[in-house]
Amino acid sequence: MAEEAGQQAAPAPQGLSADPAQAQVPAAGDKSTHTLQNPGDQKMIFKVKSSNNNEYRVNPVFGFVDEAGNTPLEVNRLAGAPKEDKLVVQFAPAPADASDAQAAFASVQPTGNVTINLSAT
């Protein structure tokens, strides 16, 4: 018997996903829009890290995704040499009283991350 009387199943894992999880953009520059999705029942906080800060701009870098909600993520590619890069979105449950994502992220330990692969051709 997997569960005994009085015991509850473990809660679903909390985390974010990105849709789409990859993007192909011209090396001459372009924009890609992604959606951070939170299927869980807890508000999440995130920070986006880039392998190439010279040719990519991300908005927002810090933010929140409400429980069972979505947040858009805009990625701008500036002109540069063709290259493979990635964004890593670190996330954690958001502190209950947090209103400033950048300040609040410094006080949490990331519990996971999601990678968005970027290909400039």
Coordinates of N, CA and C in Angstrom, one line a residue:
M1 N 0.8 -1.2 0.0 CA 0.0 0.0 0.0 C 0.9 1.2 0.0
A2 N 0.8 2.1 -1.0 CA 1.6 3.3 -1.1 C 1.4 4.3 -0.1
E3 N 0.1 4.5 0.2 CA -0.3 5.5 1.2 C -1.1 4.9 2.3
E4 N -0.7 5.2 3.6 CA -1.4 4.7 4.7 C -2.4 5.7 5.1
A5 N -3.4 5.3 5.9 CA -4.4 6.2 6.4 C -3.8 7.3 7.1
G6 N -4.3 8.5 6.9 CA -3.8 9.7 7.6 C -2.6 10.4 6.9
Q7 N -2.0 9.7 5.9 CA -0.9 10.3 5.2 C -1.4 10.9 3.9
Q8 N -0.8 12.0 3.5 CA -1.1 12.7 2.3 C 0.0 12.5 1.3
A9 N -0.4 12.5 0.0 CA 0.7 12.4 -1.1 C 1.6 13.7 -1.0
A10 N 2.8 13.5 -1.4 CA 3.7 14.7 -1.4 C 3.2 15.8 -2.3
P11 N 3.4 17.0 -2.0 CA 3.0 18.1 -2.8 C 3.7 18.1 -4.2
A12 N 3.0 18.6 -5.2 CA 3.6 18.7 -6.5 C 4.8 19.6 -6.5
P13 N 5.8 19.2 -7.2 CA 7.0 20.1 -7.2 C 6.7 21.5 -7.8
Q14 N 7.3 22.4 -7.2 CA 7.2 23.8 -7.6 C 8.2 24.2 -8.6
G15 N 7.9 24.9 -9.6 CA 8.9 25.3 -10.6 C 8.3 26.1 -11.7
L16 N 9.2 26.5 -12.6 CA 8.8 27.3 -13.8 C 9.3 26.5 -15.0
S17 N 8.6 26.8 -16.1 CA 9.0 26.3 -17.4 C 8.9 27.5 -18.4
A18 N 9.6 27.3 -19.5 CA 9.7 28.4 -20.5 C 9.1 27.9 -21.8
D19 N 8.3 28.7 -22.5 CA 7.7 28.3 -23.7 C 7.8 29.5 -24.7
P20 N 8.6 29.3 -25.8 CA 9.3 28.1 -26.2 C 10.6 28.1 -25.4
A21 N 11.2 26.9 -25.3 CA 12.4 26.7 -24.5 C 13.7 26.9 -25.4
Q22 N 13.5 27.4 -26.6 CA 14.6 27.7 -27.5 C 14.2 28.8 -28.5
A23 N 15.2 29.5 -29.1 CA 14.9 30.5 -30.1 C 16.0 30.6 -31.1
Q24 N 15.6 30.8 -32.3 CA 16.6 31.0 -33.4 C 16.4 32.5 -33.9
V25 N 17.4 33.3 -33.8 CA 17.3 34.7 -34.2 C 18.4 35.0 -35.2
P26 N 18.2 36.0 -36.0 CA 19.3 36.4 -37.0 C 20.4 37.1 -36.2
A27 N 21.7 36.8 -36.6 CA 22.8 37.4 -35.9 C 22.8 38.9 -36.1
A28 N 22.1 39.4 -37.1 CA 22.0 40.8 -37.3 C 21.1 41.5 -36.3
G29 N 20.4 40.7 -35.5 CA 19.5 41.3 -34.5 C 18.1 41.0 -34.7
D30 N 17.3 40.8 -33.6 CA 15.9 40.5 -33.7 C 15.4 40.4 -32.3
K31 N 14.1 40.1 -32.1 CA 13.5 39.9 -30.8 C 12.8 38.6 -30.8
S32 N 12.8 38.0 -29.6 CA 12.1 36.7 -29.3 C 11.3 36.9 -28.0
T33 N 10.1 36.4 -28.0 CA 9.3 36.5 -26.8 C 9.0 35.1 -26.3
H34 N 9.2 35.0 -25.0 CA 9.0 33.7 -24.3 C 8.0 33.9 -23.2
T35 N 7.4 32.8 -22.7 CA 6.5 32.9 -21.6 C 7.0 32.0 -20.5
L36 N 7.2 32.5 -19.3 CA 7.5 31.8 -18.1 C 6.2 31.3 -17.5
Q37 N 6.1 30.0 -17.3 CA 4.8 29.4 -16.8 C 5.0 28.8 -15.4
N38 N 4.1 29.0 -14.6 CA 4.1 28.5 -13.2 C 2.9 27.6 -13.0
P39 N 3.0 26.3 -13.1 CA 1.8 25.5 -12.9 C 1.5 25.2 -11.5
G40 N 2.4 25.6 -10.6 CA 2.2 25.4 -9.2 C 1.2 26.2 -8.4
D41 N 1.1 26.0 -7.1 CA 0.2 26.7 -6.3 C 0.9 27.8 -5.4
Q42 N 2.1 28.2 -5.8 CA 2.9 29.1 -5.0 C 3.5 30.1 -5.9
K43 N 3.4 31.4 -5.6 CA 4.0 32.5 -6.3 C 5.6 32.3 -6.4
M44 N 6.2 32.4 -7.6 CA 7.6 32.2 -7.7 C 8.3 33.5 -8.1
I45 N 9.6 33.6 -7.7 CA 10.4 34.7 -8.0 C 11.5 34.2 -8.9
F46 N 12.0 35.1 -9.9 CA 13.0 34.6 -10.8 C 14.1 35.6 -11.1
K47 N 15.2 35.2 -11.6 CA 16.3 36.0 -12.1 C 16.8 35.3 -13.4
V48 N 17.0 36.1 -14.4 CA 17.5 35.6 -15.7 C 19.0 35.9 -15.8
K49 N 19.8 34.9 -16.1 CA 21.2 35.0 -16.3 C 21.5 34.7 -17.8
S50 N 22.4 35.4 -18.4 CA 22.7 35.2 -19.8 C 24.2 34.8 -20.0
S51 N 24.4 33.9 -21.0 CA 25.8 33.6 -21.3 C 26.5 34.6 -22.2
N52 N 25.7 35.6 -22.7 CA 26.2 36.6 -23.6 C 25.5 38.0 -23.3
N53 N 26.0 38.7 -22.4 CA 25.4 40.0 -22.1 C 25.8 41.1 -23.1
N54 N 26.7 40.8 -24.0 CA 27.1 41.8 -25.0 C 26.1 42.0 -26.1
E55 N 25.5 40.8 -26.4 CA 24.6 40.8 -27.6 C 23.1 40.5 -27.3
Y56 N 22.8 40.2 -26.0 CA 21.4 40.0 -25.6 C 21.0 40.9 -24.5
R57 N 19.7 41.4 -24.6 CA 19.1 42.2 -23.6 C 17.8 41.4 -23.2
V58 N 17.5 41.3 -21.9 CA 16.4 40.6 -21.4 C 15.5 41.5 -20.6
N59 N 14.2 41.4 -20.8 CA 13.3 42.2 -20.0 C 12.1 41.4 -19.6
P60 N 11.8 41.2 -18.3 CA 12.5 41.7 -17.1 C 13.7 40.7 -16.8
V61 N 14.7 41.2 -16.1 CA 15.8 40.4 -15.6 C 15.3 39.7 -14.3
F62 N 14.6 40.4 -13.4 CA 14.0 39.9 -12.2 C 12.5 40.0 -12.3
G63 N 11.8 39.1 -11.7 CA 10.3 39.2 -11.7 C 9.6 38.1 -10.9
F64 N 8.3 38.2 -10.9 CA 7.5 37.2 -10.2 C 6.6 36.5 -11.2
V65 N 6.2 35.3 -10.9 CA 5.2 34.6 -11.7 C 4.2 34.1 -10.7
D66 N 2.9 34.6 -10.8 CA 1.9 34.2 -9.8 C 1.6 32.7 -9.9
E67 N 1.0 32.2 -8.8 CA 0.6 30.8 -8.8 C -0.3 30.5 -10.0
A68 N -0.1 29.4 -10.7 CA -0.9 29.0 -11.8 C -0.9 30.2 -12.9
G69 N 0.1 30.9 -13.0 CA 0.2 32.1 -13.9 C 1.3 32.1 -14.9
N70 N 1.4 33.1 -15.7 CA 2.4 33.2 -16.7 C 3.0 34.7 -16.6
T71 N 4.2 34.8 -17.1 CA 4.9 36.1 -17.2 C 5.6 36.1 -18.5
P72 N 5.4 37.2 -19.4 CA 6.2 37.3 -20.6 C 7.7 37.6 -20.4
L73 N 8.5 37.1 -21.2 CA 10.0 37.4 -21.1 C 10.4 37.8 -22.5
E74 N 10.9 39.0 -22.7 CA 11.3 39.5 -24.0 C 12.8 39.5 -24.1
V75 N 13.3 38.9 -25.2 CA 14.8 38.7 -25.4 C 15.1 39.5 -26.7
N76 N 16.0 40.5 -26.6 CA 16.4 41.2 -27.8 C 17.9 40.9 -28.1
R77 N 18.1 40.5 -29.4 CA 19.4 40.1 -29.9 C 19.9 41.3 -30.6
L78 N 21.1 41.8 -30.2 CA 21.7 42.9 -30.9 C 22.6 42.3 -32.0
A79 N 23.0 43.1 -33.0 CA 23.9 42.7 -34.1 C 25.2 42.2 -33.5
G80 N 25.6 41.0 -34.0 CA 26.9 40.4 -33.6 C 27.2 39.2 -34.4
A81 N 28.3 38.5 -34.1 CA 28.7 37.3 -34.8 C 27.7 36.2 -34.5
P82 N 27.5 35.3 -35.4 CA 26.6 34.1 -35.2 C 27.2 33.3 -34.0
K83 N 26.3 32.8 -33.1 CA 26.8 32.2 -31.9 C 25.7 31.4 -31.2
E84 N 26.0 30.4 -30.5 CA 25.1 29.7 -29.7 C 25.2 30.2 -28.2
D85 N 24.1 30.6 -27.7 CA 24.1 31.1 -26.3 C 22.9 30.5 -25.5
K86 N 22.8 30.9 -24.3 CA 21.7 30.4 -23.5 C 21.3 31.4 -22.4
L87 N 20.1 31.4 -22.0 CA 19.6 32.1 -20.8 C 19.3 31.0 -19.7
V88 N 19.6 31.3 -18.5 CA 19.3 30.4 -17.4 C 18.4 31.2 -16.5
V89 N 17.2 30.7 -16.3 CA 16.2 31.4 -15.4 C 16.2 30.7 -14.1
Q90 N 16.8 31.3 -13.1 CA 16.8 30.7 -11.7 C 15.5 31.1 -11.0
F91 N 15.0 30.2 -10.2 CA 13.7 30.5 -9.5 C 13.7 29.9 -8.1
A92 N 12.7 30.5 -7.4 CA 12.5 30.0 -6.0 C 11.1 30.5 -5.6
P93 N 10.5 29.9 -4.5 CA 9.3 30.4 -4.0 C 9.5 31.9 -3.6
A94 N 8.5 32.7 -3.9 CA 8.7 34.1 -3.5 C 8.3 34.3 -2.1
P95 N 9.1 35.2 -1.4 CA 8.8 35.6 0.0 C 7.4 36.2 0.0
A96 N 6.6 35.9 1.0 CA 5.2 36.4 1.1 C 5.1 37.9 1.0
D97 N 6.0 38.6 1.6 CA 5.9 40.1 1.6 C 6.7 40.8 0.5
A98 N 7.2 40.0 -0.5 CA 8.1 40.6 -1.5 C 7.3 41.5 -2.5
S99 N 7.8 42.7 -2.8 CA 7.2 43.5 -3.8 C 8.3 43.9 -4.8
D100 N 9.5 43.9 -4.5 CA 10.7 44.3 -5.3 C 11.4 43.0 -5.6
A101 N 11.3 42.5 -6.9 CA 11.9 41.2 -7.2 C 13.4 41.2 -7.1
Q102 N 14.1 42.2 -7.5 CA 15.5 42.3 -7.5 C 16.0 42.2 -6.0
A103 N 15.4 43.0 -5.1 CA 15.8 43.0 -3.7 C 15.5 41.7 -3.1
A104 N 14.3 41.2 -3.3 CA 13.9 39.9 -2.7 C 14.7 38.7 -3.2
F105 N 15.1 38.7 -4.4 CA 15.8 37.5 -4.9 C 17.1 37.3 -4.2
A106 N 17.7 38.4 -3.7 CA 19.0 38.3 -2.9 C 18.8 37.6 -1.6
S107 N 17.6 37.5 -1.1 CA 17.3 36.9 0.2 C 16.9 35.4 0.1
V108 N 16.8 34.9 -1.2 CA 16.3 33.5 -1.3 C 17.4 32.6 -1.9
Q109 N 17.3 31.4 -1.7 CA 18.2 30.4 -2.3 C 17.4 29.8 -3.5
P110 N 17.9 29.9 -4.8 CA 17.2 29.3 -5.9 C 17.0 27.8 -5.7
T111 N 15.8 27.4 -6.0 CA 15.4 26.0 -5.9 C 15.5 25.2 -7.2
G112 N 15.7 25.9 -8.3 CA 15.8 25.3 -9.6 C 16.1 26.3 -10.7
N113 N 16.2 25.8 -11.9 CA 16.4 26.7 -13.0 C 15.9 26.0 -14.3
V114 N 15.6 26.9 -15.3 CA 15.2 26.4 -16.6 C 16.1 27.1 -17.6
T115 N 16.5 26.4 -18.7 CA 17.4 27.0 -19.7 C 16.6 27.2 -21.0
I116 N 16.9 28.4 -21.5 CA 16.4 28.8 -22.9 C 17.6 28.8 -23.8
N117 N 17.7 27.9 -24.8 CA 18.8 27.9 -25.7 C 18.5 28.9 -26.8
L118 N 19.6 29.7 -27.1 CA 19.5 30.8 -28.1 C 20.5 30.5 -29.2
S119 N 20.0 30.6 -30.5 CA 20.9 30.3 -31.6 C 20.8 31.5 -32.6
A120 N 21.9 32.2 -32.7 CA 22.0 33.4 -33.7 C 22.7 32.9 -34.9
T121 N 22.0 33.0 -36.1 CA 22.6 32.5 -37.3 C 22.7 33.6 -38.3

